[in-house]
Amino acid sequence: MVGRPKKFDEQQALAAALEVFWKRGYEAASCEELLEAMGINSGSMYSTFGDKKALYERAFELYASNVFLRTQEILNGSGTPLENVRTWVRGWQEFQEEHDCKGCLVSHTIIEFGSSENPVGHRARKLIADMQVMLQEKLQDAQDLGELPEGHQPADLATFFVNTAHGMTVVARSGTGERDIPGIIRTMLALLGEKSANKIKPMKQPTIDFISSN
Amino acid sequence: MVGRPKKFDEQQALAAALEVFWKRGYEAASCEELLEAMGINSGSMYSTFGDKKALYERAFELYASNVFLRTQEILNGSGTPLENVRTWVRGWQEFQEEHDCKGCLVSHTIIEFGSSENPVGHRARKLIADMQVMLQEKLQDAQDLGELPEGHQPADLATFFVNTAHGMTVVARSGTGERDIPGIIRTMLALLGEKSANKIKPMKQPTIDFISSN
DNA sequence: TGCATTTTTGAAACCTGATTCAAATAGATG
DNA sequence: CATCTATTTGAATCAGGTTTCAAAAATGCA
């Protein structure tokens, strides 16, 4: 490779762009803002990523694959199926805390592009569907082992959890996430039969910091 | 009053604009689209409403006041507190069906303007807060009467219901509302102690059609 | 009918971002 | 050092959506 060397790191710039898109959404994130955060000028951005839309696709993919992997990792953890689901639910709180109550980019993307033929909207719906299946299977395992409280079907619960997660995106963005999310999580855990759910304070889980680099 | 008479009905045009904003969001709704739906040209719109932002404020206000009144009406209905809350929860399904699974404009507005200093964002947050209080009071009444199942606090439940409602906006917009919302409602009703919640099919409630005119 | 007043119309002006591109720059190579 | 290629820079351009406005039209009234 000859010629002037790139002076910025593509992944780092992408992570910076993700941060902006995540906070503001696609439309509201101006190129100026993005370039500022990425630390490069328009020319570099356009030659590297194509255009704003393509940049969003890349940023979304970074987010999506990491959320998916994180979920997969937690649900297939070392505990029983139900314990893993609970850990996953508790993870949401941590996730919001870690990321400044910006909510989930997937929910945000569905709101912005959900009904359109936009490829990112399609990707977002697919991701949710896949995660919902994963969750449902785990809940089915829990039920087969007799871990699940009576009165709920795995499919209904999986749908419900996904719905709750979407809701937290709106709550987070309304500014009351810090106040409200802990209680929401407690109620979810109670649904899973965690009797003392509204007494215990969920403990910190060690997790991968999955956005910054890689 | 002298001069050429207005040939369009302001409230009707506003309702049409609301429909477009509701379906597409503020940014994505182009003036062209709005004017087309309203059946007027830009001049009439600008002289009547001011500008696009002011039009959104008016449309949002129409939506907000009607949702608030509808909620108030249902929660203060003729049943017991808990029955009224259940009726309210069941009403969501109907609401989504009636309105083509567009979700709730308030959730959408919070996503789009929630964190900004935008006055509509502020109004949306306030509306949610007010409705949450109303709901919490009703749940408190239910608890005082011994209607509420053990294990949940009215405040937590109210927060949780609001969260669930927000979630349904995302689910609706992801295109799976028709499939998923009934189950979500059933799970909510089960949380309120409705034992047969996942067997019964919620019956149609007579309600005001609150958007079109008025 | 002619005048005053208000609304409608839609093309033009205007703005705000997104995108391009020619010139400048930084290394690699011989 | 001269040359080559790839990258950076940021001003200029472009695109699209919003807003204005002058002319035309509709009504009441004298």
Tab-separated table of C-alpha atoms (C1' of nucleotides) in Angstrom:
chain	number	residue	atom	x	y	z
A	1	MET	CA	0.000	0.000	0.000
A	2	VAL	CA	1.383	3.315	-1.111
A	3	GLY	CA	0.149	6.835	-0.650
A	4	ARG	CA	-0.691	9.015	2.292
A	5	PRO	CA	-1.634	6.872	5.279
A	6	LYS	CA	-5.054	7.118	6.930
A	7	LYS	CA	-4.724	9.054	10.112
A	8	PHE	CA	-7.931	7.870	11.752
A	9	ASP	CA	-9.092	4.486	12.899
A	10	GLU	CA	-12.158	3.319	11.055
A	11	GLN	CA	-13.624	1.341	13.953
A	12	GLN	CA	-13.073	4.172	16.350
A	13	ALA	CA	-14.730	6.635	14.014
A	14	LEU	CA	-17.592	4.214	13.544
A	15	ALA	CA	-18.040	3.878	17.281
A	16	ALA	CA	-18.135	7.656	17.555
A	17	ALA	CA	-20.745	7.866	14.824
A	18	LEU	CA	-22.775	5.169	16.536
A	19	GLU	CA	-22.778	7.234	19.680
A	20	VAL	CA	-24.223	10.220	17.842
A	21	PHE	CA	-26.829	8.199	15.937
A	22	TRP	CA	-27.768	6.418	19.126
A	23	LYS	CA	-28.296	9.639	21.007
A	24	ARG	CA	-30.049	11.591	18.267
A	25	GLY	CA	-31.474	9.183	15.710
A	26	TYR	CA	-30.702	9.147	12.015
A	27	GLU	CA	-32.437	12.280	10.795
A	28	ALA	CA	-31.558	14.463	13.746
A	29	ALA	CA	-27.874	13.548	13.589
A	30	SER	CA	-26.369	16.114	11.239
A	31	CYS	CA	-23.266	15.385	9.217
A	32	GLU	CA	-21.557	18.229	10.992
A	33	GLU	CA	-22.229	16.614	14.348
A	34	LEU	CA	-21.140	13.225	13.109
A	35	LEU	CA	-17.915	14.486	11.576
A	36	GLU	CA	-17.153	16.469	14.692
A	37	ALA	CA	-17.577	13.378	16.854
A	38	MET	CA	-15.661	11.178	14.430
A	39	GLY	CA	-12.831	13.669	14.257
A	40	ILE	CA	-12.602	13.673	10.472
A	41	ASN	CA	-13.871	15.803	7.594
A	42	SER	CA	-16.550	15.071	5.126
A	43	GLY	CA	-14.185	13.878	2.393
A	44	SER	CA	-12.719	11.162	4.581
A	45	MET	CA	-16.123	10.101	5.757
A	46	TYR	CA	-17.542	9.887	2.267
A	47	SER	CA	-14.578	8.039	0.815
A	48	THR	CA	-14.552	5.584	3.709
A	49	PHE	CA	-18.217	4.917	4.346
A	50	GLY	CA	-20.067	6.064	1.234
A	51	ASP	CA	-22.707	8.384	2.604
A	52	LYS	CA	-24.692	9.136	5.728
A	53	LYS	CA	-27.105	6.286	5.177
A	54	ALA	CA	-24.327	3.761	4.679
A	55	LEU	CA	-22.615	5.088	7.775
A	56	TYR	CA	-25.792	4.485	9.736
A	57	GLU	CA	-26.001	0.962	8.394
A	58	ARG	CA	-22.473	0.253	9.537
A	59	ALA	CA	-23.051	1.832	12.921
A	60	PHE	CA	-26.304	-0.040	13.349
A	61	GLU	CA	-24.621	-3.294	12.443
A	62	LEU	CA	-21.931	-2.699	15.026
A	63	TYR	CA	-24.578	-2.122	17.640
A	64	ALA	CA	-26.813	-4.961	16.520
A	65	SER	CA	-24.182	-7.637	16.391
A	66	ASN	CA	-22.894	-6.711	19.797
A	67	VAL	CA	-26.325	-6.651	21.397
A	68	PHE	CA	-27.099	-9.976	19.812
A	69	LEU	CA	-23.867	-11.558	20.969
A	70	ARG	CA	-24.270	-10.178	24.450
A	71	THR	CA	-27.785	-11.581	24.685
A	72	GLN	CA	-26.677	-14.927	23.339
A	73	GLU	CA	-23.821	-15.054	25.806
A	74	ILE	CA	-26.046	-14.262	28.763
A	75	LEU	CA	-28.888	-16.582	27.813
A	76	ASN	CA	-26.476	-19.454	27.288
A	77	GLY	CA	-24.588	-18.719	30.487
A	78	SER	CA	-23.729	-21.180	33.191
A	79	GLY	CA	-26.945	-20.895	35.202
A	80	THR	CA	-30.256	-22.637	34.753
A	81	PRO	CA	-32.414	-21.368	31.887
A	82	LEU	CA	-34.537	-19.250	34.206
A	83	GLU	CA	-31.510	-17.852	36.003
A	84	ASN	CA	-30.037	-16.848	32.670
A	85	VAL	CA	-33.215	-15.092	31.633
A	86	ARG	CA	-33.220	-13.228	34.928
A	87	THR	CA	-29.640	-12.211	34.434
A	88	TRP	CA	-30.546	-10.954	31.000
A	89	VAL	CA	-33.420	-8.899	32.410
A	90	ARG	CA	-31.190	-7.415	35.096
A	91	GLY	CA	-28.669	-6.611	32.410
A	92	TRP	CA	-30.995	-4.009	30.921
A	93	GLN	CA	-30.627	-1.742	33.904
A	94	GLU	CA	-26.891	-1.898	33.754
A	95	PHE	CA	-27.008	-1.346	30.028
A	96	GLN	CA	-29.039	1.847	30.410
A	97	GLU	CA	-26.775	3.068	33.174
A	98	GLU	CA	-23.665	2.365	31.138
A	99	HIS	CA	-25.023	4.150	28.127
A	100	ASP	CA	-26.426	7.258	29.632
A	101	CYS	CA	-30.100	6.292	29.323
A	102	LYS	CA	-30.125	6.577	25.556
A	103	GLY	CA	-32.445	3.590	25.269
A	104	CYS	CA	-31.911	0.951	22.615
A	105	LEU	CA	-30.891	1.889	19.098
A	106	VAL	CA	-32.986	-0.943	17.690
A	107	SER	CA	-36.217	0.398	19.166
A	108	HIS	CA	-35.259	3.844	17.999
A	109	THR	CA	-34.563	2.555	14.498
A	110	ILE	CA	-37.881	0.747	14.363
A	111	ILE	CA	-39.688	3.937	15.297
A	112	GLU	CA	-37.810	5.885	12.663
A	113	PHE	CA	-37.728	3.338	9.835
A	114	GLY	CA	-39.903	0.463	10.976
A	115	SER	CA	-42.711	0.640	8.520
A	116	SER	CA	-40.666	1.728	5.526
A	117	GLU	CA	-38.847	-0.468	3.070
A	118	ASN	CA	-35.597	0.870	4.432
A	119	PRO	CA	-33.004	-1.912	4.769
A	120	VAL	CA	-32.016	-0.839	8.279
A	121	GLY	CA	-35.627	-0.987	9.368
A	122	HIS	CA	-35.777	-4.467	7.968
A	123	ARG	CA	-32.582	-5.444	9.712
A	124	ALA	CA	-33.898	-4.064	13.000
A	125	ARG	CA	-37.098	-6.070	12.778
A	126	LYS	CA	-35.126	-9.187	11.944
A	127	LEU	CA	-32.825	-8.694	14.908
A	128	ILE	CA	-35.750	-8.351	17.276
A	129	ALA	CA	-37.395	-11.429	15.826
A	130	ASP	CA	-34.211	-13.458	16.273
A	131	MET	CA	-33.714	-12.324	19.832
A	132	GLN	CA	-37.312	-13.043	20.644
A	133	VAL	CA	-36.936	-16.603	19.353
A	134	MET	CA	-33.781	-17.078	21.380
A	135	LEU	CA	-35.567	-15.855	24.482
A	136	GLN	CA	-38.617	-17.976	23.861
A	137	GLU	CA	-36.512	-21.105	23.505
A	138	LYS	CA	-34.800	-20.381	26.773
A	139	LEU	CA	-38.142	-19.827	28.478
A	140	GLN	CA	-39.377	-23.088	27.010
A	141	ASP	CA	-36.363	-24.836	28.502
A	142	ALA	CA	-37.215	-23.237	31.829
A	143	GLN	CA	-40.783	-24.421	31.590
A	144	ASP	CA	-39.731	-27.949	30.651
A	145	LEU	CA	-37.589	-27.992	33.780
A	146	GLY	CA	-40.517	-26.751	35.842
A	147	GLU	CA	-38.705	-23.513	36.661
A	148	LEU	CA	-41.309	-21.209	35.178
A	149	PRO	CA	-44.233	-20.103	37.345
A	150	GLU	CA	-47.612	-21.351	36.166
A	151	GLY	CA	-49.905	-19.181	34.120
A	152	HIS	CA	-47.639	-17.912	31.340
A	153	GLN	CA	-46.641	-19.339	27.996
A	154	PRO	CA	-43.028	-18.963	26.878
A	155	ALA	CA	-44.130	-17.331	23.644
A	156	ASP	CA	-46.263	-14.744	25.431
A	157	LEU	CA	-43.522	-14.033	27.917
A	158	ALA	CA	-40.893	-13.602	25.218
A	159	THR	CA	-43.120	-11.178	23.351
A	160	PHE	CA	-43.820	-9.372	26.565
A	161	PHE	CA	-40.171	-9.019	27.480
A	162	VAL	CA	-39.325	-7.631	24.092
A	163	ASN	CA	-42.173	-5.192	24.476
A	164	THR	CA	-40.914	-4.140	27.887
A	165	ALA	CA	-37.443	-3.598	26.512
A	166	HIS	CA	-38.830	-1.370	23.767
A	167	GLY	CA	-40.793	0.542	26.375
A	168	MET	CA	-37.667	1.237	28.372
A	169	THR	CA	-36.212	2.975	25.359
A	170	VAL	CA	-39.023	5.491	25.470
A	171	VAL	CA	-38.879	5.797	29.245
A	172	ALA	CA	-35.121	6.285	29.110
A	173	ARG	CA	-35.487	8.984	26.490
A	174	SER	CA	-38.215	10.727	28.420
A	175	GLY	CA	-35.632	11.378	31.110
A	176	THR	CA	-37.208	9.277	33.842
A	177	GLY	CA	-35.187	6.159	33.174
A	178	GLU	CA	-32.973	6.476	36.182
A	179	ARG	CA	-36.013	6.752	38.418
A	180	ASP	CA	-38.263	4.247	36.668
A	181	ILE	CA	-36.151	1.475	35.187
A	182	PRO	CA	-35.221	-0.249	38.444
A	183	GLY	CA	-38.898	-0.676	39.315
A	184	ILE	CA	-39.705	-1.910	35.830
A	185	ILE	CA	-37.003	-4.546	36.140
A	186	ARG	CA	-38.293	-5.582	39.561
A	187	THR	CA	-41.758	-6.064	38.144
A	188	MET	CA	-40.348	-8.149	35.297
A	189	LEU	CA	-38.444	-10.331	37.703
A	190	ALA	CA	-41.569	-10.776	39.790
A	191	LEU	CA	-43.308	-12.036	36.657
A	192	LEU	CA	-40.590	-14.675	36.484
A	193	GLY	CA	-41.416	-15.776	39.973
A	194	GLU	CA	-38.659	-13.942	41.781
A	195	LYS	CA	-40.588	-13.507	45.016
A	196	SER	CA	-38.273	-10.982	46.616
A	197	ALA	CA	-37.920	-9.063	43.403
A	198	ASN	CA	-39.129	-5.799	44.817
A	199	LYS	CA	-36.796	-6.000	47.766
A	200	ILE	CA	-33.399	-6.908	46.386
A	201	LYS	CA	-31.248	-4.509	44.478
A	202	PRO	CA	-29.868	-6.238	41.392
A	203	MET	CA	-26.136	-6.716	41.648
A	204	LYS	CA	-23.633	-5.561	39.102
A	205	GLN	CA	-22.808	-8.176	36.495
A	206	PRO	CA	-19.396	-8.306	34.897
A	207	THR	CA	-19.923	-7.857	31.166
A	208	ILE	CA	-18.044	-7.053	28.060
A	209	ASP	CA	-17.863	-3.391	27.157
A	210	PHE	CA	-19.113	-4.004	23.727
A	211	ILE	CA	-19.345	-0.696	21.987
A	212	SER	CA	-16.110	1.262	22.195
A	213	SER	CA	-13.764	-0.680	19.975
A	214	ASN	CA	-13.656	-3.984	18.036
B	1	MET	CA	-66.870	39.165	8.581
B	2	VAL	CA	-66.055	40.274	5.082
B	3	GLY	CA	-63.729	38.843	2.454
B	4	ARG	CA	-63.374	35.520	0.711
B	5	PRO	CA	-64.627	32.732	2.938
B	6	LYS	CA	-62.398	29.896	4.079
B	7	LYS	CA	-63.201	26.845	2.069
B	8	PHE	CA	-61.671	24.267	4.397
B	9	ASP	CA	-62.506	23.255	7.922
B	10	GLU	CA	-59.681	23.954	10.325
B	11	GLN	CA	-60.416	21.044	12.639
B	12	GLN	CA	-60.738	18.652	9.758
B	13	ALA	CA	-57.454	19.805	8.271
B	14	LEU	CA	-55.844	19.489	11.680
B	15	ALA	CA	-57.112	15.936	12.054
B	16	ALA	CA	-55.683	15.117	8.633
B	17	ALA	CA	-52.335	16.596	9.605
B	18	LEU	CA	-52.394	14.633	12.843
B	19	GLU	CA	-52.886	11.459	10.870
B	20	VAL	CA	-49.780	12.160	8.807
B	21	PHE	CA	-47.638	13.186	11.776
B	22	TRP	CA	-48.849	10.163	13.689
B	23	LYS	CA	-47.937	7.785	10.914
B	24	ARG	CA	-44.622	9.357	9.925
B	25	GLY	CA	-43.331	11.462	12.795
B	26	TYR	CA	-42.471	15.133	12.631
B	27	GLU	CA	-39.326	15.142	10.526
B	28	ALA	CA	-40.405	12.492	8.075
B	29	ALA	CA	-43.732	14.181	7.403
B	30	SER	CA	-43.010	16.535	4.515
B	31	CYS	CA	-45.032	19.677	3.969
B	32	GLU	CA	-46.068	18.309	0.614
B	33	GLU	CA	-47.510	15.201	2.258
B	34	LEU	CA	-49.226	17.248	4.941
B	35	LEU	CA	-50.773	19.691	2.508
B	36	GLU	CA	-51.920	16.861	0.284
B	37	ALA	CA	-53.656	15.172	3.218
B	38	MET	CA	-55.093	18.426	4.498
B	39	GLY	CA	-56.374	19.309	1.070
B	40	ILE	CA	-55.019	22.870	1.100
B	41	ASN	CA	-51.973	24.712	-0.227
B	42	SER	CA	-49.035	26.047	1.636
B	43	GLY	CA	-50.342	29.600	1.826
B	44	SER	CA	-53.511	28.549	3.594
B	45	MET	CA	-51.612	26.336	5.951
B	46	TYR	CA	-49.076	28.990	6.849
B	47	SER	CA	-51.655	31.712	7.338
B	48	THR	CA	-53.815	29.429	9.470
B	49	PHE	CA	-51.300	27.539	11.573
B	50	GLY	CA	-48.055	29.496	11.395
B	51	ASP	CA	-45.531	26.915	10.327
B	52	LYS	CA	-44.876	23.196	10.360
B	53	LYS	CA	-43.757	23.184	13.960
B	54	ALA	CA	-46.839	25.064	15.128
B	55	LEU	CA	-48.992	22.689	13.122
B	56	TYR	CA	-47.395	19.778	14.925
B	57	GLU	CA	-48.056	21.422	18.253
B	58	ARG	CA	-51.718	21.845	17.413
B	59	ALA	CA	-52.003	18.284	16.111
B	60	PHE	CA	-50.211	16.931	19.138
B	61	GLU	CA	-52.475	18.878	21.428
B	62	LEU	CA	-55.545	17.471	19.719
B	63	TYR	CA	-54.187	13.978	20.200
B	64	ALA	CA	-52.985	14.559	23.740
B	65	SER	CA	-56.154	16.074	25.106
B	66	ASN	CA	-58.243	13.320	23.613
B	67	VAL	CA	-56.042	10.547	24.930
B	68	PHE	CA	-56.043	12.183	28.327
B	69	LEU	CA	-59.801	12.592	28.393
B	70	ARG	CA	-60.372	9.062	27.211
B	71	THR	CA	-58.095	7.701	29.914
B	72	GLN	CA	-59.747	9.835	32.557
B	73	GLU	CA	-63.176	8.708	31.424
B	74	ILE	CA	-62.269	5.039	31.527
B	75	LEU	CA	-60.419	5.138	34.845
B	76	ASN	CA	-63.305	6.961	36.481
B	77	GLY	CA	-65.912	4.674	34.940
B	78	SER	CA	-68.668	2.900	36.749
B	79	GLY	CA	-66.726	-0.225	37.750
B	80	THR	CA	-64.474	-0.825	40.726
B	81	PRO	CA	-61.014	0.769	40.518
B	82	LEU	CA	-59.410	-2.467	39.410
B	83	GLU	CA	-62.091	-3.149	36.833
B	84	ASN	CA	-61.569	0.308	35.416
B	85	VAL	CA	-57.836	-0.220	35.153
B	86	ARG	CA	-58.472	-3.499	33.357
B	87	THR	CA	-60.834	-1.808	30.980
B	88	TRP	CA	-58.171	0.775	30.302
B	89	VAL	CA	-55.589	-1.912	29.572
B	90	ARG	CA	-57.959	-3.713	27.230
B	91	GLY	CA	-58.626	-0.415	25.526
B	92	TRP	CA	-55.072	-0.343	24.160
B	93	GLN	CA	-55.745	-3.234	21.854
B	94	GLU	CA	-58.818	-1.638	20.456
B	95	PHE	CA	-56.977	1.630	20.113
B	96	GLN	CA	-54.234	0.046	18.038
B	97	GLU	CA	-56.759	-1.764	15.904
B	98	GLU	CA	-58.768	1.379	15.320
B	99	HIS	CA	-55.704	3.339	14.352
B	100	ASP	CA	-53.955	0.977	12.052
B	101	CYS	CA	-51.176	-0.004	14.468
B	102	LYS	CA	-49.499	3.379	14.328
B	103	GLY	CA	-48.619	3.173	18.008
B	104	CYS	CA	-48.981	6.179	20.266
B	105	LEU	CA	-48.014	9.639	19.100
B	106	VAL	CA	-46.805	10.531	22.582
B	107	SER	CA	-44.223	7.746	22.641
B	108	HIS	CA	-43.195	8.696	19.147
B	109	THR	CA	-42.844	12.331	20.138
B	110	ILE	CA	-40.745	11.435	23.149
B	111	ILE	CA	-38.408	9.431	20.952
B	112	GLU	CA	-38.120	12.275	18.483
B	113	PHE	CA	-38.004	15.252	20.863
B	114	GLY	CA	-37.803	13.768	24.337
B	115	SER	CA	-34.416	14.904	25.415
B	116	SER	CA	-34.448	18.264	23.682
B	117	GLU	CA	-35.803	21.506	25.009
B	118	ASN	CA	-38.518	21.327	22.401
B	119	PRO	CA	-41.862	22.433	23.864
B	120	VAL	CA	-43.715	19.465	22.370
B	121	GLY	CA	-41.235	17.100	23.951
B	122	HIS	CA	-41.870	18.826	27.226
B	123	ARG	CA	-45.614	18.608	26.750
B	124	ALA	CA	-45.346	14.904	25.938
B	125	ARG	CA	-43.383	14.172	29.095
B	126	LYS	CA	-45.876	16.129	31.152
B	127	LEU	CA	-48.800	14.254	29.667
B	128	ILE	CA	-47.218	10.915	30.476
B	129	ALA	CA	-46.460	12.040	34.005
B	130	ASP	CA	-50.054	13.158	34.534
B	131	MET	CA	-51.500	9.948	33.184
B	132	GLN	CA	-49.125	7.919	35.306
B	133	VAL	CA	-50.290	9.766	38.419
B	134	MET	CA	-53.921	9.192	37.501
B	135	LEU	CA	-53.252	5.502	37.037
B	136	GLN	CA	-51.288	5.213	40.230
B	137	GLU	CA	-54.103	6.790	42.231
B	138	LYS	CA	-56.579	4.369	40.769
B	139	LEU	CA	-54.306	1.452	41.582
B	140	GLN	CA	-53.943	2.781	45.092
B	141	ASP	CA	-57.729	2.826	45.420
B	142	ALA	CA	-57.777	-0.764	44.207
B	143	GLN	CA	-55.184	-1.742	46.762
B	144	ASP	CA	-57.037	0.034	49.568
B	145	LEU	CA	-60.098	-1.982	48.633
B	146	GLY	CA	-58.068	-5.171	48.649
B	147	GLU	CA	-58.629	-5.697	44.934
B	148	LEU	CA	-54.982	-5.690	43.939
B	149	PRO	CA	-53.026	-8.957	44.087
B	150	GLU	CA	-50.235	-9.032	46.652
B	151	GLY	CA	-46.689	-8.329	45.672
B	152	HIS	CA	-46.887	-5.117	43.679
B	153	GLN	CA	-46.889	-1.469	44.647
B	154	PRO	CA	-49.280	0.900	42.863
B	155	ALA	CA	-46.401	3.169	41.923
B	156	ASP	CA	-44.371	0.344	40.396
B	157	LEU	CA	-47.378	-0.951	38.534
B	158	ALA	CA	-48.279	2.453	37.151
B	159	THR	CA	-44.732	2.943	35.913
B	160	PHE	CA	-44.775	-0.515	34.453
B	161	PHE	CA	-48.033	0.015	32.604
B	162	VAL	CA	-46.803	3.225	31.098
B	163	ASN	CA	-43.665	1.408	30.043
B	164	THR	CA	-45.698	-1.363	28.466
B	165	ALA	CA	-47.786	1.156	26.571
B	166	HIS	CA	-44.643	2.789	25.209
B	167	GLY	CA	-43.366	-0.613	24.198
B	168	MET	CA	-46.491	-1.324	22.222
B	169	THR	CA	-45.784	1.724	20.123
B	170	VAL	CA	-42.536	0.164	18.992
B	171	VAL	CA	-44.101	-3.259	18.525
B	172	ALA	CA	-46.951	-1.768	16.539
B	173	ARG	CA	-44.514	0.085	14.315
B	174	SER	CA	-42.396	-2.972	13.785
B	175	GLY	CA	-45.389	-4.519	12.051
B	176	THR	CA	-46.020	-7.309	14.538
B	177	GLY	CA	-48.638	-5.469	16.563
B	178	GLU	CA	-51.575	-7.419	15.279
B	179	ARG	CA	-49.881	-10.648	16.209
B	180	ASP	CA	-48.269	-9.560	19.476
B	181	ILE	CA	-50.464	-7.000	21.171
B	182	PRO	CA	-53.244	-9.356	22.263
B	183	GLY	CA	-50.726	-11.504	24.140
B	184	ILE	CA	-49.111	-8.458	25.702
B	185	ILE	CA	-52.480	-7.327	26.970
B	186	ARG	CA	-53.231	-10.775	28.342
B	187	THR	CA	-49.978	-10.766	30.254
B	188	MET	CA	-50.764	-7.334	31.659
B	189	LEU	CA	-54.180	-8.472	32.792
B	190	ALA	CA	-52.640	-11.506	34.429
B	191	LEU	CA	-50.397	-9.144	36.371
B	192	LEU	CA	-53.575	-7.539	37.662
B	193	GLY	CA	-54.752	-10.881	38.917
B	194	GLU	CA	-57.055	-11.741	36.051
B	195	LYS	CA	-56.626	-15.488	36.335
B	196	SER	CA	-58.218	-16.418	33.048
B	197	ALA	CA	-56.465	-13.616	31.239
B	198	ASN	CA	-54.759	-15.868	28.738
B	199	LYS	CA	-57.979	-17.604	27.855
B	200	ILE	CA	-60.553	-14.904	27.330
B	201	LYS	CA	-60.626	-12.695	24.295
B	202	PRO	CA	-61.192	-9.095	25.409
B	203	MET	CA	-64.562	-7.861	24.281
B	204	LYS	CA	-65.124	-4.719	22.272
B	205	GLN	CA	-65.718	-1.650	24.412
B	206	PRO	CA	-67.942	1.130	23.156
B	207	THR	CA	-65.819	4.253	23.094
B	208	ILE	CA	-65.735	7.694	21.654
B	209	ASP	CA	-64.069	8.036	18.296
B	210	PHE	CA	-61.900	10.775	19.474
B	211	ILE	CA	-59.722	11.791	16.592
B	212	SER	CA	-61.706	12.540	13.450
B	213	SER	CA	-63.642	15.667	14.300
B	214	ASN	CA	-64.644	17.549	17.504
C	1	DT	C1'	-71.096	47.583	-10.336
C	2	DG	C1'	-67.008	48.977	-7.732
C	3	DC	C1'	-64.543	48.749	-3.398
C	4	DA	C1'	-62.810	46.580	0.744
C	5	DT	C1'	-61.386	42.502	2.695
C	6	DT	C1'	-59.959	37.865	3.121
C	7	DT	C1'	-58.509	33.542	1.258
C	8	DT	C1'	-56.438	30.684	-2.282
C	9	DT	C1'	-52.796	29.442	-5.459
C	10	DG	C1'	-48.434	27.815	-6.725
C	11	DA	C1'	-44.179	29.401	-8.488
C	12	DA	C1'	-40.081	31.443	-6.625
C	13	DA	C1'	-36.982	32.341	-2.931
C	14	DC	C1'	-34.814	30.638	0.814
C	15	DC	C1'	-32.482	27.466	4.108
C	16	DT	C1'	-30.388	23.795	5.956
C	17	DG	C1'	-27.889	19.973	5.463
C	18	DA	C1'	-25.671	16.439	2.480
C	19	DT	C1'	-22.257	15.719	-0.940
C	20	DT	C1'	-18.532	16.687	-4.211
C	21	DC	C1'	-14.076	17.887	-5.777
C	22	DA	C1'	-9.779	20.255	-6.828
C	23	DA	C1'	-5.897	21.420	-4.349
C	24	DA	C1'	-2.761	20.349	-0.663
C	25	DT	C1'	-0.444	16.882	2.000
C	26	DA	C1'	1.965	12.668	3.710
C	27	DG	C1'	4.228	8.947	3.202
C	28	DA	C1'	6.420	4.956	0.012
C	29	DT	C1'	9.563	3.844	-3.484
C	30	DG	C1'	13.410	3.949	-6.665
D	1	DC	C1'	15.255	14.066	-4.336
D	2	DA	C1'	11.504	13.230	-7.819
D	3	DT	C1'	7.564	10.734	-8.435
D	4	DC	C1'	3.697	8.105	-7.341
D	5	DT	C1'	-0.494	6.990	-4.876
D	6	DA	C1'	-3.855	7.499	-1.235
D	7	DT	C1'	-5.716	10.618	2.025
D	8	DT	C1'	-7.068	15.027	3.951
D	9	DT	C1'	-9.209	19.556	3.700
D	10	DG	C1'	-12.843	22.686	3.466
D	11	DA	C1'	-15.008	25.712	0.301
D	12	DA	C1'	-18.321	25.220	-3.352
D	13	DT	C1'	-22.126	22.917	-4.966
D	14	DC	C1'	-26.306	20.470	-4.791
D	15	DA	C1'	-30.758	18.675	-3.219
D	16	DG	C1'	-34.778	18.745	-0.752
D	17	DG	C1'	-37.877	20.575	1.967
D	18	DT	C1'	-39.821	24.872	4.090
D	19	DT	C1'	-41.613	29.352	3.645
D	20	DT	C1'	-42.944	33.600	1.292
D	21	DC	C1'	-45.477	36.475	-1.641
D	22	DA	C1'	-47.679	38.725	-5.510
D	23	DA	C1'	-51.470	37.839	-8.244
D	24	DA	C1'	-56.081	35.854	-8.712
D	25	DA	C1'	-60.449	34.728	-6.763
D	26	DA	C1'	-64.539	34.931	-3.695
D	27	DT	C1'	-67.607	37.223	-0.886
D	28	DG	C1'	-70.082	41.381	1.632
D	29	DC	C1'	-71.443	45.809	1.257
D	30	DA	C1'	-72.384	50.584	-0.413
